[in-house]
């Protein structure tokens, strides 16, 4: 829980400008016309201008972008291997322009995610109002696609989660969802469904990574039963590449598909892209620097060549924690104030004062630009603004 009203995360005092985006053909969902309309005074709204500014970048549609390259390679694998023999039409329908604002019920309830699950908390999910959120996963579209009788589909898009700050986490990233539901006469045997799933997904991964060794690990997801994770041996280590399983029968029943069997999978495009293209920092996917973008070409997997490594600037900050504090509150504040200049946030001291019955944290904040050298003077200004925000917005007490 947040100490302050989630409304305060609008951060209207910060000098963030909206990036123009054209959603005239599809809208954002929930009657939201533009990214600027996402930041409201609704008491449940915790979407910041920083997050709204990312909507409309459409990295998975940007020519020669690593995420677009990876998405296309996966689409092409399914096009090549799954066609109707009578019509030569691809079996798997593809969706990559679905609106990002979704009903909470689609994101959680209809996927059987428990009411007390951490992913529902405002410390993890960006809420537009009490009934809608920015999709935390592409699975939020699954039940609608099933109800529309899309029996085999791929769905890609940007997803949004409040998260930690480091080289592999970012509040906006991209996922690929896939599912295949069999007709009642095709397959009622779960073992056969799992066999089809394994053959299909191992083939997909090998079409991207090459002839790698694969292994299957038992897992748990609320929306599949049984559930599995696929790991591959790549660059001398085991790497988890996706989660999957047999679609839970209750989900199919609610979608009017009672008696059918099928499978579904989900993967993170950035997670795979960082490994395939050897990209060391997730922030690079969002850069507009031509030194990054010109290194990649549609249809090819090429290794990223670092063009420079700018020096970091470290700043420490200690404060008494406010009631109901969550680390993502601080992360969101930092991203709203400093954007992608924040590279990492580390907890370096956790102190509890028994007499005062209070706890304090000391954080080391690493500032580093991907495109230029930062001066200590400009970072000092940012840090002072952050310190002020910690007191005025988080309700922390600086030490």
Coordinates of C-alpha atoms in Angstrom, one line a residue, residues 21 23 65 70 80 101 103 107 133 154 157 163 174 178 185 241 244 248 255 283 318-319 326 330 333 374 390:
X21 CA 1.3 9.9 -30.6
X23 CA -3.9 6.6 -31.8
X65 CA 14.7 -2.1 -34.3
X70 CA 12.6 -10.5 -32.9
X80 CA 6.1 -21.1 -42.2
X101 CA -5.8 0.3 -21.4
X103 CA -10.4 -3.7 -17.8
X107 CA -6.0 -8.5 -16.6
X133 CA -5.3 -0.4 -15.9
X154 CA -0.1 -14.5 -31.4
X157 CA 2.5 -5.4 -27.3
X163 CA 9.5 -2.3 -11.0
X174 CA 7.2 -5.9 -24.5
X178 CA 0.5 -17.2 -28.1
X185 CA -12.6 -33.8 -32.2
X241 CA 13.1 -18.2 -22.2
X244 CA 3.6 -21.9 -20.9
X248 CA -7.0 -23.7 -17.5
X255 CA -15.2 -18.1 -22.9
X283 CA 17.3 1.4 -21.5
X318 CA 19.1 8.2 3.6
X319 CA 15.6 8.7 5.0
X326 CA 7.3 0.3 -0.9
X330 CA 10.9 5.6 -4.7
X333 CA 9.6 9.1 -8.1
X374 CA 26.8 13.9 -17.1
X390 CA 11.0 12.2 -1.0

